[in-house]
mmCIF file of C-alpha atoms in Angstrom:
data_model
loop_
_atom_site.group_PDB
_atom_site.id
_atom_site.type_symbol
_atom_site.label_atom_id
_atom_site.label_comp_id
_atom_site.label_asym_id
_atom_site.label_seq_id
_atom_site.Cartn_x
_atom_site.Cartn_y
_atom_site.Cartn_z
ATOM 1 C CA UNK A 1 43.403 103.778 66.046
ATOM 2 C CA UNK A 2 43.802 101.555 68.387
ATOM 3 C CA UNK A 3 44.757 102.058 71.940
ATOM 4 C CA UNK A 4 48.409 101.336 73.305
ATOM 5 C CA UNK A 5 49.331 99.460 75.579
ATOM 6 C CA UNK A 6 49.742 100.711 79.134
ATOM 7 C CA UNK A 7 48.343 104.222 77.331
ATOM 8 C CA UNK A 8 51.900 105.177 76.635
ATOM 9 C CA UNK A 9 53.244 107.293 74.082
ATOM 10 C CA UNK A 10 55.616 105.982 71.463
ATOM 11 C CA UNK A 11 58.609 104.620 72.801
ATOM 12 C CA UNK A 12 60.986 106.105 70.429
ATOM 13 C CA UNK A 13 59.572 109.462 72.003
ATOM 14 C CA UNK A 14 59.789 108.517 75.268
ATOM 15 C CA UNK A 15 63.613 107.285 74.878
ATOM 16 C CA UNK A 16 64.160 110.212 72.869
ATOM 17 C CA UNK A 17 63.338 113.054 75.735
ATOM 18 C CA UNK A 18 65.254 110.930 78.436
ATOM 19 C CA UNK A 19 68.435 111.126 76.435
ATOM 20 C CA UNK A 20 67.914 115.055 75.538
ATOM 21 C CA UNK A 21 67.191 116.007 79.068
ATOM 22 C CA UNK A 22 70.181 113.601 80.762
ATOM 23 C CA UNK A 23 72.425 115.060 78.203
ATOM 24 C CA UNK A 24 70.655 118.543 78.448
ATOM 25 C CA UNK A 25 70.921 118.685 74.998
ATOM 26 C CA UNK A 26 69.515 117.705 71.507
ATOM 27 C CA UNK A 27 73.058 117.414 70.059
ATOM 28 C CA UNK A 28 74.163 115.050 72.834
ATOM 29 C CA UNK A 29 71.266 113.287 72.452
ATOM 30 C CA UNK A 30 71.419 113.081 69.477
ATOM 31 C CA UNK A 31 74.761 111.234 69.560
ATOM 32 C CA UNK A 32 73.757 108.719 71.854
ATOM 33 C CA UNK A 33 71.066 107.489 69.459
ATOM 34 C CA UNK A 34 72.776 107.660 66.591
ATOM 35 C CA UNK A 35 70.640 110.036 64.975
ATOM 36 C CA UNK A 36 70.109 113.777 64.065
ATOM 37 C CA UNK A 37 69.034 116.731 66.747
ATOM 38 C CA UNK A 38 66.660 117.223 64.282
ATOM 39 C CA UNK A 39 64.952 113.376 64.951
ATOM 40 C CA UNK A 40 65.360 114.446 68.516
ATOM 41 C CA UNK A 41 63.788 117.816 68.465
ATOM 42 C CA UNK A 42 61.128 115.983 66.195
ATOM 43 C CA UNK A 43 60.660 113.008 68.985
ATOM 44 C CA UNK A 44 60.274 115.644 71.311
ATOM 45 C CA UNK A 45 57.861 117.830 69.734
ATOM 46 C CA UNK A 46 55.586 114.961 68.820
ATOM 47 C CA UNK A 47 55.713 113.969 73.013
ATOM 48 C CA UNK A 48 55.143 117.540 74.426
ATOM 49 C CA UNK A 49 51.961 117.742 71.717
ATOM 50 C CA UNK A 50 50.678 114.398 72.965
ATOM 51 C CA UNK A 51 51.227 115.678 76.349
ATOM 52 C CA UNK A 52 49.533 119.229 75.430
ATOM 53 C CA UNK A 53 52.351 120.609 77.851
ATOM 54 C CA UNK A 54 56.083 121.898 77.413
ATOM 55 C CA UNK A 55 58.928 119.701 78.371
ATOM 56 C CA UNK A 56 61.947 122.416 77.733
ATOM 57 C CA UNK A 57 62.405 125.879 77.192
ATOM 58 C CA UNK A 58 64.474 126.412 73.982
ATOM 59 C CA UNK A 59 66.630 129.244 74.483
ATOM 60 C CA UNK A 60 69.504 130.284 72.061
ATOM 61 C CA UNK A 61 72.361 128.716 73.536
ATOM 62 C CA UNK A 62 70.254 125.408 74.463
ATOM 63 C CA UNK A 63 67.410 123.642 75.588
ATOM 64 C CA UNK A 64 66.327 123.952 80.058
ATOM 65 C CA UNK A 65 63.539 121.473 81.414
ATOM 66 C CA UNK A 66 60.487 122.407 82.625
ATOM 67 C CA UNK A 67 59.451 121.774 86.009
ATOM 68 C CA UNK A 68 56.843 119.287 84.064
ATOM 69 C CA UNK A 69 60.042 118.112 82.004
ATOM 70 C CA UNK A 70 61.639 117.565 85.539
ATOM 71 C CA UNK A 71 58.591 115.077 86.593
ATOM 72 C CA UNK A 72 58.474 113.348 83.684
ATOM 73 C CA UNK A 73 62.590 112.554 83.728
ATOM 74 C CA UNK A 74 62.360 111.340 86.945
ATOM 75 C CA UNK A 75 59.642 109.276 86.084
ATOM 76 C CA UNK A 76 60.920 107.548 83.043
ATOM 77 C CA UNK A 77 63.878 107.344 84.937
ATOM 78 C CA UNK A 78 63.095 105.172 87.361
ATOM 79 C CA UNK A 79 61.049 102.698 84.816
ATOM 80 C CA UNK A 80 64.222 102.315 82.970
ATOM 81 C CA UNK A 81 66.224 101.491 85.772
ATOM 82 C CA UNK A 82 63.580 98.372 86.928
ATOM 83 C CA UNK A 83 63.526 97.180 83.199
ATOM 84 C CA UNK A 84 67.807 97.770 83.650
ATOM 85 C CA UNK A 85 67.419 95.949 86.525
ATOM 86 C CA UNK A 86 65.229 92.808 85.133
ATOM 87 C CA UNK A 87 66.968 92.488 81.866
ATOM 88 C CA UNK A 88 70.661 92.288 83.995
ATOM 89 C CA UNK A 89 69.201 89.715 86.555
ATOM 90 C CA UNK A 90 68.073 87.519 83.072
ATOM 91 C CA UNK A 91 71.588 87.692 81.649
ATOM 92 C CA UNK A 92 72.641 85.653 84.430
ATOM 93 C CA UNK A 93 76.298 86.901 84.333
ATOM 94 C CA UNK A 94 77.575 85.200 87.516
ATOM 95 C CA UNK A 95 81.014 86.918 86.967
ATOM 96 C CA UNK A 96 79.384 89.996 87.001
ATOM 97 C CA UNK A 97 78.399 92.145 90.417
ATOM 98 C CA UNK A 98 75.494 93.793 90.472
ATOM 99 C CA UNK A 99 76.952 96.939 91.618
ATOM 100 C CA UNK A 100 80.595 97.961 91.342
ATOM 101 C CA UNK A 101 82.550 100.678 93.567
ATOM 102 C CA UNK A 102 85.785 102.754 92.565
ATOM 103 C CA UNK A 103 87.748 103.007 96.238
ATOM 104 C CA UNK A 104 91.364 103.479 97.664
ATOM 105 C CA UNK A 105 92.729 100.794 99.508
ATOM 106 C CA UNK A 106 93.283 102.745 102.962
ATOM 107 C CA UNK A 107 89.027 102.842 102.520
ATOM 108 C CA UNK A 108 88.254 99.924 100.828
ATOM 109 C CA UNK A 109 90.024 97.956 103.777
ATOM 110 C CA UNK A 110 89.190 100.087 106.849
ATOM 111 C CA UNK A 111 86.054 101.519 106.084
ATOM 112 C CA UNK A 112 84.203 100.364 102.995
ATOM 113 C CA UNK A 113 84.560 96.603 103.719
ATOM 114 C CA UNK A 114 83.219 96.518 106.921
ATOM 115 C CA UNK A 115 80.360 98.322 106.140
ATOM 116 C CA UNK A 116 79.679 95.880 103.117
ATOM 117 C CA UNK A 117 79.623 92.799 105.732
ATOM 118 C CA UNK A 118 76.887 94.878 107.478
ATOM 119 C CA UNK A 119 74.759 95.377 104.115
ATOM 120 C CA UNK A 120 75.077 91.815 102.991
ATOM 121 C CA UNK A 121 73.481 90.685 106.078
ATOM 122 C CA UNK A 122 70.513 92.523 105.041
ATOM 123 C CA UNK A 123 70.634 92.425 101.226
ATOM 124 C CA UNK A 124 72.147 88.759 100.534
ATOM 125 C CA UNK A 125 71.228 88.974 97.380
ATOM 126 C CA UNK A 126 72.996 92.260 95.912
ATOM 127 C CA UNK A 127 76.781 91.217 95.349
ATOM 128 C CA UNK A 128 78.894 94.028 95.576
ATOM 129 C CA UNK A 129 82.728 94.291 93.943
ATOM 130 C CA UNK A 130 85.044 96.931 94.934
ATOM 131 C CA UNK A 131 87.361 98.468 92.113
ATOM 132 C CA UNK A 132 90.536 99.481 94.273
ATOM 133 C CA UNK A 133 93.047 101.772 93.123
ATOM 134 C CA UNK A 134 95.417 104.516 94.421
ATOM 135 C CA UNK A 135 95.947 106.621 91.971
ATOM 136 C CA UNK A 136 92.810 109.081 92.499
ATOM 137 C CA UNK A 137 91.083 108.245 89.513
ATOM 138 C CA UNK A 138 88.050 105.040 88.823
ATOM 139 C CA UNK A 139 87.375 102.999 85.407
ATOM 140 C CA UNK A 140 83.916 104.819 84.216
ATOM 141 C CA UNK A 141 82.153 101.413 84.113
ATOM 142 C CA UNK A 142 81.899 102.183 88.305
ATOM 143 C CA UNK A 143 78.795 102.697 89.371
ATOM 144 C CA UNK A 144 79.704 104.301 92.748
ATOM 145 C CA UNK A 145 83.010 105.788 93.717
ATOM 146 C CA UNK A 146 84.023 107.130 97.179
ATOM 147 C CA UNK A 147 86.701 110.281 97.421
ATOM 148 C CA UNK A 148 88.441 112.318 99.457
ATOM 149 C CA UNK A 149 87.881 115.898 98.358
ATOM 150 C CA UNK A 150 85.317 118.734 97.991
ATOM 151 C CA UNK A 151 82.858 117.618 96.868
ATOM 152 C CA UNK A 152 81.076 120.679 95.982
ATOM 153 C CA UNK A 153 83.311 120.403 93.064
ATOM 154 C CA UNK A 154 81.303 117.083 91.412
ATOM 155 C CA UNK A 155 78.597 117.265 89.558
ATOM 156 C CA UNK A 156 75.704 114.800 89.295
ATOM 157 C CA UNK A 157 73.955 113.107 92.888
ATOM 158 C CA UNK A 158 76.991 113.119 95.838
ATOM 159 C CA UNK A 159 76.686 112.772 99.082
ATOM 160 C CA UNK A 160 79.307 113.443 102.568
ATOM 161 C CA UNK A 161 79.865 109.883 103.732
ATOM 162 C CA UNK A 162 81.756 111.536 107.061
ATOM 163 C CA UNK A 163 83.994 114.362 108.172
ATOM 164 C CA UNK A 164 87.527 112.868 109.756
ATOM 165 C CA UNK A 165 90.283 114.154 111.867
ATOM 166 C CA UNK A 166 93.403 112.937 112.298
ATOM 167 C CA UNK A 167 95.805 112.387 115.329
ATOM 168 C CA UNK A 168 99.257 111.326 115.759
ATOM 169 C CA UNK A 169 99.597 107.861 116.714
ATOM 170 C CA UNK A 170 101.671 104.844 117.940
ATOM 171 C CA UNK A 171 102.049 101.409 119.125
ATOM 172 C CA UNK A 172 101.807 101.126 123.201
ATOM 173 C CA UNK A 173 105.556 100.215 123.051
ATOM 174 C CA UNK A 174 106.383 103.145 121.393
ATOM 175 C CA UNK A 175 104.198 105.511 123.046
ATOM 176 C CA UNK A 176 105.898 103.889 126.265
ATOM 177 C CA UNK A 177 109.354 104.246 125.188
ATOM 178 C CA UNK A 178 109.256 107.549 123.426
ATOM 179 C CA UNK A 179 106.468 109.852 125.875
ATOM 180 C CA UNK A 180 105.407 113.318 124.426
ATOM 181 C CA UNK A 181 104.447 116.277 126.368
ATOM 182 C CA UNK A 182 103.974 118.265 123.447
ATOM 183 C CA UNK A 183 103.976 118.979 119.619
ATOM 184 C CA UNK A 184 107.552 119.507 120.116
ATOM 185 C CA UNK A 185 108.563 116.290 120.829
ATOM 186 C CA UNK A 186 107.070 114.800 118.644
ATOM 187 C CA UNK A 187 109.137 116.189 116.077
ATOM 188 C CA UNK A 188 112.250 114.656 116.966
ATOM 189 C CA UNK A 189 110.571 111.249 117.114
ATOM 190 C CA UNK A 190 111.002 109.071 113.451
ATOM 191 C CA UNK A 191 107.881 109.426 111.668
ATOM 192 C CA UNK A 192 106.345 107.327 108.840
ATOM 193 C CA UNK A 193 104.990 109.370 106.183
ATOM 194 C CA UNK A 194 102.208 108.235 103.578
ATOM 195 C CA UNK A 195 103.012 109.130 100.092
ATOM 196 C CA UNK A 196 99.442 109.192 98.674
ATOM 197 C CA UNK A 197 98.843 109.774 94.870
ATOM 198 C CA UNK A 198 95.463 111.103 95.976
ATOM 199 C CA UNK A 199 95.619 114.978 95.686
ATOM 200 C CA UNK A 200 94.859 116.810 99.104
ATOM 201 C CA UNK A 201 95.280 114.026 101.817
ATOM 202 C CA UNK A 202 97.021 115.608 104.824
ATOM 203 C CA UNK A 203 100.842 114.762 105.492
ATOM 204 C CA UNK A 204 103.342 114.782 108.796
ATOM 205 C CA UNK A 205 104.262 118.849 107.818
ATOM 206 C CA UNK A 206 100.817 119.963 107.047
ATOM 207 C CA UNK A 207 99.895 118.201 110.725
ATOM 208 C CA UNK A 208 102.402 120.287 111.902
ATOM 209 C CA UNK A 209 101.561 123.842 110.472
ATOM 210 C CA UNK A 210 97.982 123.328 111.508
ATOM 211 C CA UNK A 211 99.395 123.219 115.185
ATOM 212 C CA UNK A 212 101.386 126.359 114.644
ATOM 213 C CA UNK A 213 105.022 124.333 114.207
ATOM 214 C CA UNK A 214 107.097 124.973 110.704
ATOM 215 C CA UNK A 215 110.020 124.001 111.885
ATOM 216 C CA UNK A 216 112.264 120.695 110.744
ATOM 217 C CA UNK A 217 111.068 117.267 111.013
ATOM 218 C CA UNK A 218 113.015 113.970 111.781
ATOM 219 C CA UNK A 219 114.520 111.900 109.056
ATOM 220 C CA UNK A 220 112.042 109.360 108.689
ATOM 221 C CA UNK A 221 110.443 105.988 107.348
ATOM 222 C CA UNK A 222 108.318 106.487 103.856
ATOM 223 C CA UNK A 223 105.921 104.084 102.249
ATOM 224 C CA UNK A 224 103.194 104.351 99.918
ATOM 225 C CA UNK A 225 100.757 102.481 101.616
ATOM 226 C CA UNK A 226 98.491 103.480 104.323
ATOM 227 C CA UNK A 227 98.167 100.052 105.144
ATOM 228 C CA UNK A 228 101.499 99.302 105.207
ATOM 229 C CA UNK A 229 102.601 102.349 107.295
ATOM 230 C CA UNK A 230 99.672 101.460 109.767
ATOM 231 C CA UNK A 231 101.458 97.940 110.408
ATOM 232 C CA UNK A 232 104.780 99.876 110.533
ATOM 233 C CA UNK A 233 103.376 101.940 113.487
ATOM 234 C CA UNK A 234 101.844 98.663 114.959
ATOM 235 C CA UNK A 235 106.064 97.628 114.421
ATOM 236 C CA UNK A 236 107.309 100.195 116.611
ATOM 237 C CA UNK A 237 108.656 101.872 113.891
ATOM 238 C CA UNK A 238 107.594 104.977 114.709
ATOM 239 C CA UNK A 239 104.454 107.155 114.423
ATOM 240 C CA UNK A 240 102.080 107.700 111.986
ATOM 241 C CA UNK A 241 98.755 109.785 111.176
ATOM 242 C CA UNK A 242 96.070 108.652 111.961
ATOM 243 C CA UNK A 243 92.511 109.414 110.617
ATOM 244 C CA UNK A 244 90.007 108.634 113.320
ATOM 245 C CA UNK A 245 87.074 107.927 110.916
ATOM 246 C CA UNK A 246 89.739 105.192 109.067
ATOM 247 C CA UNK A 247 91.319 104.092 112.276
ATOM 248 C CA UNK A 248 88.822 103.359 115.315
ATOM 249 C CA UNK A 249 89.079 99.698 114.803
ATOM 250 C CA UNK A 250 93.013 100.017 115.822
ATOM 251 C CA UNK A 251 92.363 102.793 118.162
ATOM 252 C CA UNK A 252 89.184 100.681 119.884
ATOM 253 C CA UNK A 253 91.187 97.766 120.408
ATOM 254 C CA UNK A 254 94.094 99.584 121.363
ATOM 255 C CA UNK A 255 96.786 97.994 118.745
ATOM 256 C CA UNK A 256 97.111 102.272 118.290
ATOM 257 C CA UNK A 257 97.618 104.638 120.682
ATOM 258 C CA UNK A 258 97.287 108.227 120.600
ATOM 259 C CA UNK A 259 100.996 109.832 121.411
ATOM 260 C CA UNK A 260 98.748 113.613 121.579
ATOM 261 C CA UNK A 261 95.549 114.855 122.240
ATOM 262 C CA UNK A 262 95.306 116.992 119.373
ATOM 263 C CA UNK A 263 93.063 116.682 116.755
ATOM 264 C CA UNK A 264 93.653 118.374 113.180
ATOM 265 C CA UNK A 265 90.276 118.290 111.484
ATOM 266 C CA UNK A 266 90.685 117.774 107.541
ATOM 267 C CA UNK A 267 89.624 120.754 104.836
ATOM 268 C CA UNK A 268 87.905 118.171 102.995
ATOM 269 C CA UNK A 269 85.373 115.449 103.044
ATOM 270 C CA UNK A 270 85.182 111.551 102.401
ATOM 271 C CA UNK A 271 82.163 111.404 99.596
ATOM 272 C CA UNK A 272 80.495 109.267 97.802
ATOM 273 C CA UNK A 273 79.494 109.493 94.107
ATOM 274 C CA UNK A 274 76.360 108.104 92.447
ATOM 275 C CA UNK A 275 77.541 107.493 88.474
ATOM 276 C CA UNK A 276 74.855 108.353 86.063
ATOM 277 C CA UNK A 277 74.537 104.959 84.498
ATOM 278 C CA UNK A 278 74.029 103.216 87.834
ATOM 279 C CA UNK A 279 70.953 100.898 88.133
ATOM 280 C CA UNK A 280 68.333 100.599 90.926
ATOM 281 C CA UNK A 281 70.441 98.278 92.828
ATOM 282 C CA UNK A 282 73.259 100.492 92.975
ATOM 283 C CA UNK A 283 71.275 103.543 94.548
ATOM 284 C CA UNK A 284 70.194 101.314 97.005
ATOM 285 C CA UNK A 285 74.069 100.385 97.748
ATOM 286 C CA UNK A 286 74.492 104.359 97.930
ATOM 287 C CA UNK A 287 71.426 105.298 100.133
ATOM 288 C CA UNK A 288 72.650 102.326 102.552
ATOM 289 C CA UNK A 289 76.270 103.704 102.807
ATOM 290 C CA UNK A 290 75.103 107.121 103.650
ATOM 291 C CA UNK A 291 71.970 106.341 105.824
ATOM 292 C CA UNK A 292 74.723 103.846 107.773
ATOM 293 C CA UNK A 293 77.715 106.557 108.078
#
């Protein structure tokens, strides 16, 4: 018989093992392919007696990878993502970015964005497009997302893009006109409150409890936009939360003012997500961001 090329076993095999281990399944698998767990248990019996090694442990309720199972995902992994890669650079979709992320506006515009004009100078070639949306939830087609949240909770390669407190603050005017000596004060001052669809972002009463005050708070301005309640603060309007990680660029310049000194740290973390269909390009997008936070 003659020999393959690059001395590789069947492809069919190969494409067959990925899919069972990624799904960590036949059945999955299976699915996927459009074909039986029994052509996938068959694939994957013919590779691990090429091999002369193991690549899962069947047990009863399902299939577990070897650590040599492990190596070889990785492996075959990484070749499918540069052939991903080449095949999506030959399309020549102009309309479409290389690498897509899901992100809130308050983010996308404060944090992410800025960042992004930092990686382009150093990977011109990579276009980027954001997917912005405030209701907590990204289209699947993402291939990185960034939340607010515990992120012990995910499943699949995360990583903490930064911890963030948040302060109470105001425009100079404001701060001027309206001076606070203490938490107390500050409760009979209007406040602008963010309405955030995002579950667990922080808001003007749990600010308060977290400095020991449950009492009542001002009648005051409401928006659903962080943006938008930032430039209301910036309008004298009144104060607003501020989290530091979001807001340095006001606070640096001084368009922002703190109206306290205290600090309530978050329960949660900003965190970014690394989809499972994302290419080569996008991890590189991923390791950036969190190498650069």
């Amino acid at each position: 018989m003659p020999k393959r090329p690059y001395d590789l076993p069947p492809m069919r095999a190969l494409v067959s093992f990925e899919a069972a281990a990624r799904n960590e399944g036949f059945k999955a698998a299976a699915r996927e392919l459009n074909v039986t767990p029994a052509a996938i248990s068959h694939q994957v019996r013919a590779l691990e007696a090429e091999l002369q090694t193991p690549l899962f442990l069947r047990h009863h309720r399902g299939v577990e990878l070897t650590e040599t199972g492990a190596y070889l995902l990785v492996a075959l992994q990484r070749g499918f993502e540069t052939m991903s890669d080449a095949v999506d650079q030959l399309k020549s979709r102009p309309t479409r970015a290389s690498v897509t992320i899901g992100v809130t506006t308050a983010v996308s515009s404060l944090w992410l964005t800025p960042k992004l004009a930092q990686f382009w100078k150093a990977h011109g070639d990579i276009s980027v497009a954001q997917i912005v949306s405030d209701t907590g939830k990204h289209p699947a087609e993402c291939d990185l997302s960034i939340h607010y949240g515990n992120m012990a909770r995910e499943s699949g390669t995360c990583a903490i893009l930064f911890h963030d407190r948040i302060m109470a603050l105001a425009s100079p005017s404001f701060a001027h006109a309206h001076p606070v000596a203490g938490v107390e004060d500050l409760t009979k001052l209007p406040l602008i409150h963010f309405d955030s669809a995002v579950t667990g972002w922080t808001d003007w009463p749990d600010w308060f409890r977290a400095l020991g005050h449950t009492g009542p708070l001002r009648n005051s301005h409401q928006v659903n936009n962080y943006l938008i309640a930032l430039q209301a603060a910036q309008d004298d309007m009144g104060a607003v939360l501020g989290w530091v990680g979001l807001t340095h660029a006001y606070l640096d310049s001084g368009v922002l003012v703190p109206l306290l000194a205290d600090r309530v740290e978050l329960p949660e973390d900003f965190y970014i997500k690394l989809h499972r269909h994302a290419s080569g390009r996008a991890r590189l997008v991923y390791d950036w961001l969190v190498a650069s936070s």
